[in-house]
Amino acid sequence: MRDPLAALRLMRTVERPEQVFVRGQGSWLWDADGRAYLDFSQGWAVNSLGHSPNVLVEALKRQADALINPGPSFYNRGMLKLASRLCQVTGSDQVYFLNSGAEANEGAIKLARKWGRLHRDGAFRIVTATHSFHGRTLAAMSASGKPDFEELFEPKVPGFAKVPYNDLEALEAAVDEQTVAVMLEPVQGEAGVIPATLDYLQGVERLCRSRGILLILDEVQTGVGRCGALLAEELYGVRADIITLGKGLGGGVPLAALLARGNACCFEPGEQGGTYHGNALMTAAGLAVLNTVLEPGFLEGVREASNYMRDGLARVSRRHGHGPLRGHGLLVGLPLIGQEASQVVAAALNEGLLINAPQSTCLRFSPALTVSHSNIDEMLKRLNRAFTLSKNKVAEV
């Protein structure tokens, strides 16, 4: 377990349980006491290939032996290879690599405002959705519609209008001459895994085209195979002008990407930068992950595992009187009725199962894209026990 004095040295920005994890492999983590935990959170969908996958470990070893970071002002092979591959498979024209999804969304905001100066008479406002989450940097927080952010770190960055998600009429009413873009998540993860409806997202794209503004899709959580396709936009048959990727792109290594298409590619030298951006180590990791996800049959496997997991979760949910599942692929929300999500998460931890609760009434499951049927079966057993344990504790009180 943790050293309490050492823990006091960390700024208290999150409540952590006592466990100190020391080793991981695939869908499993081990703590310092040797106890194994089944991980169906995977760092909030970061570890796309699971913990310490061989393909990623070997890529990092090879690259670390050769070159880690020549600096952002120089090319490296990983940067060039990943840029070429990523643009090719996403149909994008340019990419910029960053360290986190929040940074990628900051970059998207800056890129859209630059585009507005060039092509829309200086328009700068971006319409986003209530209950959205785009990151924890100041502009990304300002763009987000997360209620917990409303009073934090005022004054926020101006220039964002927030409207209800899946409400095309409200979005259309918010677009004016100062609007440069609409920025949305295909699935609102922090809101409780709420997917966009097909009519809504296709309608948003039509609106952007008819009004001459950009469509930005925040695919930090939904991209790189998480939803059963390389990009969630493919599920909806839409095409964004700007896409942001993060989380699963690095497979656990800090890596994000800002993708642009057409005349949205308008950054010039000096307008974007970062000391670690596009370094050889992180792009080697990204290339290893991307190539794995694009292997024949991989995405079909994600979809098959999703169906298997959803069938099992639906049975457990019905058994305990909870709601229908939400989400796409291996990003699944389980709405709760009459139980507190945080209590179920704590009970699951006691059962050696790691899940998380983006809302007080919803559990979120984001296992490795390589998760096996046996791992899913074991998760369902532990989740069933966690529901029962949580109910019993409430009844005792």
CSV table of C-alpha atoms in Angstrom, one decimal:
chain,number,residue,atom,x,y,z
A,1,MET,CA,0.0,0.0,0.0
A,2,ARG,CA,1.0,3.6,-0.4
A,3,ASP,CA,3.4,5.5,1.8
A,4,PRO,CA,1.1,8.1,3.5
A,5,LEU,CA,4.0,10.7,3.8
A,6,ALA,CA,4.9,10.4,0.1
A,7,ALA,CA,1.2,10.7,-0.9
A,8,LEU,CA,1.1,14.0,1.0
A,9,ARG,CA,3.7,15.4,-1.4
A,10,LEU,CA,1.2,15.1,-4.3
A,11,MET,CA,-1.2,17.9,-4.9
A,12,ARG,CA,-4.6,16.6,-4.0
A,13,THR,CA,-6.3,16.9,-7.3
A,14,VAL,CA,-8.0,13.5,-7.2
A,15,GLU,CA,-9.1,11.1,-4.6
A,16,ARG,CA,-7.2,7.9,-5.1
A,17,PRO,CA,-7.7,4.5,-3.3
A,18,GLU,CA,-4.9,2.9,-1.3
A,19,GLN,CA,-3.6,0.5,-3.9
A,20,VAL,CA,-0.2,1.2,-5.5
A,21,PHE,CA,0.1,-0.6,-8.9
A,22,VAL,CA,3.4,-2.0,-9.9
A,23,ARG,CA,2.8,-4.3,-12.9
A,24,GLY,CA,0.3,-4.7,-15.7
A,25,GLN,CA,-0.3,-7.1,-18.5
A,26,GLY,CA,-3.2,-7.0,-20.9
A,27,SER,CA,-6.4,-6.6,-19.0
A,28,TRP,CA,-4.7,-7.2,-15.6
A,29,LEU,CA,-3.0,-5.0,-13.0
A,30,TRP,CA,-1.1,-6.1,-9.9
A,31,ASP,CA,-0.6,-4.0,-6.8
A,32,ALA,CA,2.4,-3.8,-4.5
A,33,ASP,CA,0.8,-6.6,-2.3
A,34,GLY,CA,0.6,-8.9,-5.2
A,35,ARG,CA,-3.2,-8.8,-5.7
A,36,ALA,CA,-4.5,-8.9,-9.2
A,37,TYR,CA,-7.2,-6.6,-10.6
A,38,LEU,CA,-9.2,-6.9,-13.8
A,39,ASP,CA,-9.0,-3.5,-15.5
A,40,PHE,CA,-12.1,-2.5,-17.5
A,41,SER,CA,-11.2,1.2,-17.3
A,42,GLN,CA,-7.7,1.1,-18.8
A,43,GLY,CA,-6.8,4.6,-17.7
A,44,TRP,CA,-10.1,6.0,-19.0
A,45,ALA,CA,-9.7,4.4,-22.5
A,46,VAL,CA,-6.0,5.3,-22.8
A,47,ASN,CA,-4.4,1.8,-22.9
A,48,SER,CA,-6.0,0.8,-26.2
A,49,LEU,CA,-4.0,-2.4,-26.5
A,50,GLY,CA,-4.0,-3.2,-22.7
A,51,HIS,CA,-1.2,-2.9,-20.3
A,52,SER,CA,2.4,-3.3,-21.6
A,53,PRO,CA,1.5,-5.0,-24.9
A,54,ASN,CA,4.6,-6.5,-26.5
A,55,VAL,CA,4.2,-4.5,-29.8
A,56,LEU,CA,4.3,-1.3,-27.9
A,57,VAL,CA,7.1,-2.3,-25.4
A,58,GLU,CA,9.3,-3.5,-28.2
A,59,ALA,CA,8.7,-0.3,-30.3
A,60,LEU,CA,9.6,1.9,-27.3
A,61,LYS,CA,12.7,-0.2,-26.5
A,62,ARG,CA,14.0,0.1,-30.1
A,63,GLN,CA,13.3,3.8,-30.3
A,64,ALA,CA,14.8,4.6,-26.9
A,65,ASP,CA,18.0,2.9,-27.9
A,66,ALA,CA,18.2,5.0,-31.1
A,67,LEU,CA,16.7,8.5,-30.4
A,68,ILE,CA,14.2,9.9,-27.9
A,69,ASN,CA,13.8,13.6,-28.7
A,70,PRO,CA,15.8,15.5,-31.3
A,71,GLY,CA,13.6,18.6,-30.6
A,72,PRO,CA,10.4,19.9,-32.2
A,73,SER,CA,12.4,22.0,-34.7
A,74,PHE,CA,13.7,18.9,-36.5
A,75,TYR,CA,12.2,16.0,-38.4
A,76,ASN,CA,12.5,12.5,-37.0
A,77,ARG,CA,11.5,9.3,-38.8
A,78,GLY,CA,8.6,8.4,-36.4
A,79,MET,CA,7.1,11.8,-36.8
A,80,LEU,CA,7.1,11.5,-40.6
A,81,LYS,CA,5.9,7.9,-40.8
A,82,LEU,CA,3.1,8.4,-38.3
A,83,ALA,CA,2.0,11.6,-40.1
A,84,SER,CA,1.9,9.9,-43.4
A,85,ARG,CA,0.1,6.8,-42.2
A,86,LEU,CA,-2.4,8.7,-40.1
A,87,CYS,CA,-3.4,11.1,-42.8
A,88,GLN,CA,-3.6,8.3,-45.3
A,89,VAL,CA,-6.0,6.1,-43.3
A,90,THR,CA,-8.2,9.0,-42.0
A,91,GLY,CA,-8.4,10.9,-45.3
A,92,SER,CA,-6.8,14.0,-43.7
A,93,ASP,CA,-4.4,16.4,-45.3
A,94,GLN,CA,-2.2,17.5,-42.4
A,95,VAL,CA,-1.5,16.5,-38.8
A,96,TYR,CA,0.2,18.1,-35.8
A,97,PHE,CA,1.3,15.9,-32.8
A,98,LEU,CA,0.8,16.9,-29.2
A,99,ASN,CA,1.0,15.4,-25.7
A,100,SER,CA,-2.7,15.2,-24.6
A,101,GLY,CA,-6.2,15.4,-25.8
A,102,ALA,CA,-6.7,18.7,-24.1
A,103,GLU,CA,-3.8,20.2,-26.0
A,104,ALA,CA,-5.2,18.8,-29.3
A,105,ASN,CA,-8.5,20.5,-28.5
A,106,GLU,CA,-6.7,23.8,-27.7
A,107,GLY,CA,-5.0,23.4,-31.1
A,108,ALA,CA,-8.3,22.9,-32.8
A,109,ILE,CA,-9.7,26.0,-31.2
A,110,LYS,CA,-6.7,28.0,-32.3
A,111,LEU,CA,-6.8,26.5,-35.8
A,112,ALA,CA,-10.5,27.4,-36.2
A,113,ARG,CA,-10.0,31.0,-35.0
A,114,LYS,CA,-7.1,31.3,-37.5
A,115,TRP,CA,-9.4,30.0,-40.2
A,116,GLY,CA,-12.1,32.4,-39.2
A,117,ARG,CA,-9.7,35.3,-39.6
A,118,LEU,CA,-8.8,34.1,-43.1
A,119,HIS,CA,-12.2,33.0,-44.4
A,120,ARG,CA,-15.0,34.3,-42.3
A,121,ASP,CA,-14.2,38.0,-41.6
A,122,GLY,CA,-12.7,37.3,-38.2
A,123,ALA,CA,-15.4,35.1,-36.8
A,124,PHE,CA,-14.2,33.3,-33.6
A,125,ARG,CA,-17.2,31.9,-31.7
A,126,ILE,CA,-17.5,28.1,-31.4
A,127,VAL,CA,-20.7,26.4,-30.6
A,128,THR,CA,-20.3,23.4,-28.2
A,129,ALA,CA,-22.7,21.2,-26.2
A,130,THR,CA,-23.8,21.3,-22.7
A,131,HIS,CA,-22.3,18.4,-20.6
A,132,SER,CA,-19.4,18.2,-23.1
A,133,PHE,CA,-15.9,17.6,-22.0
A,134,HIS,CA,-12.9,18.8,-24.0
A,135,GLY,CA,-10.1,18.8,-21.5
A,136,ARG,CA,-8.7,20.7,-18.5
A,137,THR,CA,-6.6,23.4,-20.0
A,138,LEU,CA,-8.3,26.8,-19.6
A,139,ALA,CA,-9.6,27.2,-23.2
A,140,ALA,CA,-10.7,23.5,-23.3
A,141,MET,CA,-12.5,23.9,-20.0
A,142,SER,CA,-14.1,27.1,-21.3
A,143,ALA,CA,-15.3,25.1,-24.4
A,144,SER,CA,-16.6,22.3,-22.2
A,145,GLY,CA,-20.2,22.1,-20.9
A,146,LYS,CA,-19.3,20.1,-17.8
A,147,PRO,CA,-21.3,21.6,-14.9
A,148,ASP,CA,-18.5,21.1,-12.4
A,149,PHE,CA,-16.3,23.5,-14.5
A,150,GLU,CA,-18.8,26.5,-14.4
A,151,GLU,CA,-17.4,28.2,-11.3
A,152,LEU,CA,-13.7,27.1,-11.6
A,153,PHE,CA,-10.9,29.4,-12.5
A,154,GLU,CA,-13.0,32.4,-13.5
A,155,PRO,CA,-12.9,34.3,-15.8
A,156,LYS,CA,-13.0,31.7,-18.5
A,157,VAL,CA,-11.8,32.2,-22.1
A,158,PRO,CA,-14.7,33.9,-24.0
A,159,GLY,CA,-16.1,32.9,-27.4
A,160,PHE,CA,-18.1,29.7,-26.7
A,161,ALA,CA,-21.8,29.2,-26.9
A,162,LYS,CA,-23.2,26.0,-25.3
A,163,VAL,CA,-26.5,24.3,-26.5
A,164,PRO,CA,-28.2,21.0,-25.5
A,165,TYR,CA,-26.7,17.9,-27.1
A,166,ASN,CA,-28.7,16.1,-29.8
A,167,ASP,CA,-30.8,19.2,-30.3
A,168,LEU,CA,-30.3,20.4,-33.8
A,169,GLU,CA,-32.8,23.2,-33.6
A,170,ALA,CA,-31.0,24.7,-30.6
A,171,LEU,CA,-27.6,24.4,-32.3
A,172,GLU,CA,-28.9,26.1,-35.5
A,173,ALA,CA,-30.3,29.0,-33.5
A,174,ALA,CA,-26.9,29.5,-31.8
A,175,VAL,CA,-25.0,29.9,-35.1
A,176,ASP,CA,-24.5,33.6,-36.1
A,177,GLU,CA,-22.1,35.7,-38.1
A,178,GLN,CA,-19.5,35.5,-35.4
A,179,THR,CA,-19.6,31.7,-35.4
A,180,VAL,CA,-16.6,29.9,-36.9
A,181,ALA,CA,-17.2,26.3,-35.9
A,182,VAL,CA,-19.3,23.7,-34.2
A,183,MET,CA,-17.2,21.4,-31.8
A,184,LEU,CA,-18.8,18.1,-30.6
A,185,GLU,CA,-17.9,14.7,-29.2
A,186,PRO,CA,-19.5,11.9,-31.2
A,187,VAL,CA,-20.1,10.3,-27.7
A,188,GLN,CA,-20.2,12.4,-24.6
A,189,GLY,CA,-18.1,10.3,-22.3
A,190,GLU,CA,-18.1,12.4,-19.1
A,191,ALA,CA,-21.9,13.0,-19.4
A,192,GLY,CA,-22.5,9.3,-19.0
A,193,VAL,CA,-21.6,7.8,-22.4
A,194,ILE,CA,-24.3,9.6,-24.4
A,195,PRO,CA,-23.9,9.0,-28.2
A,196,ALA,CA,-25.0,11.5,-30.8
A,197,THR,CA,-28.0,10.4,-32.8
A,198,LEU,CA,-27.5,9.7,-36.5
A,199,ASP,CA,-30.0,12.4,-37.5
A,200,TYR,CA,-28.4,14.9,-35.2
A,201,LEU,CA,-24.7,14.5,-36.3
A,202,GLN,CA,-25.6,14.3,-40.0
A,203,GLY,CA,-27.8,17.4,-39.5
A,204,VAL,CA,-24.9,19.2,-37.8
A,205,GLU,CA,-22.7,18.4,-40.8
A,206,ARG,CA,-25.3,19.7,-43.3
A,207,LEU,CA,-25.7,22.9,-41.1
A,208,CYS,CA,-22.0,23.5,-41.1
A,209,ARG,CA,-21.8,23.2,-44.9
A,210,SER,CA,-24.8,25.4,-45.5
A,211,ARG,CA,-23.6,28.1,-43.1
A,212,GLY,CA,-20.0,28.0,-44.2
A,213,ILE,CA,-18.5,27.1,-40.9
A,214,LEU,CA,-16.2,24.3,-39.7
A,215,LEU,CA,-17.1,21.0,-38.1
A,216,ILE,CA,-14.7,19.9,-35.3
A,217,LEU,CA,-15.1,16.4,-33.9
A,218,ASP,CA,-13.4,15.7,-30.6
A,219,GLU,CA,-12.5,12.0,-31.0
A,220,VAL,CA,-10.0,12.0,-28.1
A,221,GLN,CA,-11.9,9.1,-26.5
A,222,THR,CA,-13.9,7.7,-29.4
A,223,GLY,CA,-11.1,7.5,-32.0
A,224,VAL,CA,-8.4,4.8,-32.8
A,225,GLY,CA,-10.8,1.9,-32.8
A,226,ARG,CA,-12.6,2.5,-29.5
A,227,CYS,CA,-16.0,2.6,-31.2
A,228,GLY,CA,-15.4,-0.3,-33.5
A,229,ALA,CA,-14.2,1.9,-36.4
A,230,LEU,CA,-11.0,3.8,-36.8
A,231,LEU,CA,-12.9,7.0,-36.2
A,232,ALA,CA,-16.4,7.4,-34.8
A,233,GLU,CA,-17.3,9.7,-37.7
A,234,GLU,CA,-17.3,6.6,-39.9
A,235,LEU,CA,-20.3,5.2,-37.9
A,236,TYR,CA,-22.3,8.3,-38.7
A,237,GLY,CA,-21.3,8.8,-42.3
A,238,VAL,CA,-20.0,12.4,-41.7
A,239,ARG,CA,-16.7,14.1,-42.4
A,240,ALA,CA,-15.3,16.7,-40.1
A,241,ASP,CA,-12.9,19.5,-41.1
A,242,ILE,CA,-10.9,19.1,-37.9
A,243,ILE,CA,-10.5,16.0,-35.8
A,244,THR,CA,-8.7,15.6,-32.5
A,245,LEU,CA,-7.3,12.3,-31.2
A,246,GLY,CA,-5.6,11.4,-28.0
A,247,LYS,CA,-5.9,8.7,-25.3
A,248,GLY,CA,-5.7,5.4,-27.3
A,249,LEU,CA,-3.4,6.8,-30.0
A,250,GLY,CA,-0.4,6.4,-27.8
A,251,GLY,CA,-1.6,3.2,-26.0
A,252,GLY,CA,-0.5,4.6,-22.7
A,253,VAL,CA,2.3,6.9,-23.9
A,254,PRO,CA,1.3,10.7,-23.9
A,255,LEU,CA,0.4,11.3,-27.5
A,256,ALA,CA,-2.4,13.3,-29.3
A,257,ALA,CA,-3.0,14.5,-32.8
A,258,LEU,CA,-4.7,17.4,-34.4
A,259,LEU,CA,-6.0,16.4,-37.9
A,260,ALA,CA,-7.1,18.9,-40.6
A,261,ARG,CA,-8.7,18.7,-44.0
A,262,GLY,CA,-9.0,21.1,-46.9
A,263,ASN,CA,-8.5,24.7,-46.2
A,264,ALA,CA,-8.7,24.1,-42.5
A,265,CYS,CA,-5.0,23.4,-42.9
A,266,CYS,CA,-3.9,27.0,-42.2
A,267,PHE,CA,-1.3,27.0,-39.5
A,268,GLU,CA,1.9,28.8,-40.4
A,269,PRO,CA,5.3,28.6,-38.7
A,270,GLY,CA,5.3,30.0,-35.2
A,271,GLU,CA,1.6,29.6,-34.6
A,272,GLN,CA,1.8,26.3,-32.8
A,273,GLY,CA,4.5,24.5,-30.9
A,274,GLY,CA,5.6,22.4,-27.9
A,275,THR,CA,8.9,21.1,-26.6
A,276,TYR,CA,7.8,17.5,-26.7
A,277,HIS,CA,5.5,17.6,-29.7
A,278,GLY,CA,6.1,14.9,-32.2
A,279,ASN,CA,9.2,13.5,-30.5
A,280,ALA,CA,10.6,10.2,-31.8
A,281,LEU,CA,9.6,8.1,-28.7
A,282,MET,CA,5.9,9.1,-28.7
A,283,THR,CA,5.5,8.8,-32.4
A,284,ALA,CA,7.1,5.4,-32.4
A,285,ALA,CA,4.5,4.4,-29.9
A,286,GLY,CA,1.7,5.9,-32.0
A,287,LEU,CA,2.8,4.1,-35.1
A,288,ALA,CA,2.9,0.7,-33.2
A,289,VAL,CA,-0.6,1.2,-31.9
A,290,LEU,CA,-2.0,2.5,-35.2
A,291,ASN,CA,-0.5,-0.3,-37.3
A,292,THR,CA,-1.9,-2.9,-34.8
A,293,VAL,CA,-5.4,-1.4,-34.9
A,294,LEU,CA,-5.3,-1.4,-38.7
A,295,GLU,CA,-4.2,-5.1,-39.0
A,296,PRO,CA,-6.8,-7.2,-40.9
A,297,GLY,CA,-9.6,-8.4,-38.6
A,298,PHE,CA,-8.6,-6.2,-35.6
A,299,LEU,CA,-11.6,-3.8,-35.8
A,300,GLU,CA,-13.9,-6.7,-36.5
A,301,GLY,CA,-12.6,-8.2,-33.3
A,302,VAL,CA,-13.4,-5.0,-31.4
A,303,ARG,CA,-17.0,-5.1,-32.7
A,304,GLU,CA,-17.4,-8.8,-31.8
A,305,ALA,CA,-16.0,-8.2,-28.3
A,306,SER,CA,-18.3,-5.3,-27.9
A,307,ASN,CA,-21.4,-7.4,-28.8
A,308,TYR,CA,-20.3,-10.1,-26.4
A,309,MET,CA,-19.7,-7.6,-23.6
A,310,ARG,CA,-22.9,-5.7,-24.2
A,311,ASP,CA,-24.9,-8.9,-24.1
A,312,GLY,CA,-23.4,-9.8,-20.8
A,313,LEU,CA,-23.8,-6.4,-19.3
A,314,ALA,CA,-27.4,-6.2,-20.4
A,315,ARG,CA,-28.1,-9.4,-18.5
A,316,VAL,CA,-26.4,-8.2,-15.4
A,317,SER,CA,-28.2,-4.8,-15.7
A,318,ARG,CA,-31.6,-6.4,-16.0
A,319,ARG,CA,-30.9,-8.8,-13.1
A,320,HIS,CA,-30.3,-5.8,-10.8
A,321,GLY,CA,-33.0,-3.5,-12.1
A,322,HIS,CA,-30.9,-1.0,-14.0
A,323,GLY,CA,-31.3,0.8,-17.3
A,324,PRO,CA,-30.4,0.0,-21.0
A,325,LEU,CA,-26.8,0.3,-22.1
A,326,ARG,CA,-25.4,3.3,-24.1
A,327,GLY,CA,-22.4,3.8,-26.3
A,328,HIS,CA,-20.6,2.4,-29.2
A,329,GLY,CA,-18.0,-0.4,-29.5
A,330,LEU,CA,-15.9,-0.9,-26.3
A,331,LEU,CA,-17.1,2.4,-24.8
A,332,VAL,CA,-20.2,1.5,-22.9
A,333,GLY,CA,-22.3,3.2,-20.2
A,334,LEU,CA,-24.6,1.4,-17.8
A,335,PRO,CA,-27.2,3.7,-16.3
A,336,LEU,CA,-28.1,2.9,-12.6
A,337,ILE,CA,-31.5,3.0,-11.0
A,338,GLY,CA,-31.6,3.2,-7.2
A,339,GLN,CA,-27.9,2.7,-6.7
A,340,GLU,CA,-25.0,5.2,-6.3
A,341,ALA,CA,-22.4,4.7,-9.0
A,342,SER,CA,-19.5,5.6,-6.7
A,343,GLN,CA,-20.6,2.9,-4.2
A,344,VAL,CA,-20.7,0.3,-7.0
A,345,VAL,CA,-17.2,1.3,-8.1
A,346,ALA,CA,-15.9,0.9,-4.6
A,347,ALA,CA,-17.5,-2.5,-4.3
A,348,ALA,CA,-16.1,-3.5,-7.6
A,349,LEU,CA,-12.6,-2.5,-6.4
A,350,ASN,CA,-13.1,-4.7,-3.4
A,351,GLU,CA,-13.9,-7.5,-5.8
A,352,GLY,CA,-10.7,-6.8,-7.8
A,353,LEU,CA,-12.5,-5.1,-10.7
A,354,LEU,CA,-11.6,-1.6,-12.0
A,355,ILE,CA,-14.4,0.5,-13.5
A,356,ASN,CA,-15.3,4.1,-13.2
A,357,ALA,CA,-18.3,6.4,-12.8
A,358,PRO,CA,-18.4,9.5,-15.0
A,359,GLN,CA,-21.8,10.4,-13.4
A,360,SER,CA,-23.4,9.5,-10.1
A,361,THR,CA,-26.0,7.4,-11.9
A,362,CYS,CA,-23.8,5.7,-14.6
A,363,LEU,CA,-20.9,3.2,-14.8
A,364,ARG,CA,-18.4,3.4,-17.7
A,365,PHE,CA,-16.6,0.4,-19.3
A,366,SER,CA,-13.6,1.0,-21.6
A,367,PRO,CA,-11.6,-2.2,-21.6
A,368,ALA,CA,-8.6,-2.9,-23.8
A,369,LEU,CA,-9.5,-3.3,-27.4
A,370,THR,CA,-7.9,-6.7,-27.2
A,371,VAL,CA,-10.1,-7.9,-24.3
A,372,SER,CA,-10.9,-11.6,-24.4
A,373,HIS,CA,-14.2,-13.4,-23.8
A,374,SER,CA,-12.8,-15.0,-20.7
A,375,ASN,CA,-11.9,-11.5,-19.3
A,376,ILE,CA,-15.4,-10.3,-20.1
A,377,ASP,CA,-16.9,-13.4,-18.3
A,378,GLU,CA,-14.8,-12.7,-15.3
A,379,MET,CA,-15.7,-9.1,-15.3
A,380,LEU,CA,-19.4,-9.9,-15.3
A,381,LYS,CA,-19.0,-12.2,-12.3
A,382,ARG,CA,-17.2,-9.6,-10.3
A,383,LEU,CA,-19.6,-6.9,-11.4
A,384,ASN,CA,-22.6,-9.0,-10.3
A,385,ARG,CA,-21.0,-9.5,-6.9
A,386,ALA,CA,-20.2,-5.8,-6.7
A,387,PHE,CA,-23.9,-4.9,-7.3
A,388,THR,CA,-25.0,-7.3,-4.6
A,389,LEU,CA,-22.4,-6.1,-2.1
A,390,SER,CA,-23.3,-2.4,-2.8
A,391,LYS,CA,-27.0,-3.1,-2.2
A,392,ASN,CA,-26.3,-5.0,1.0
A,393,LYS,CA,-24.2,-2.2,2.4
A,394,VAL,CA,-26.9,0.3,1.7
A,395,ALA,CA,-29.5,-2.0,3.3
A,396,GLU,CA,-27.4,-2.3,6.4
A,397,VAL,CA,-27.3,1.5,6.8
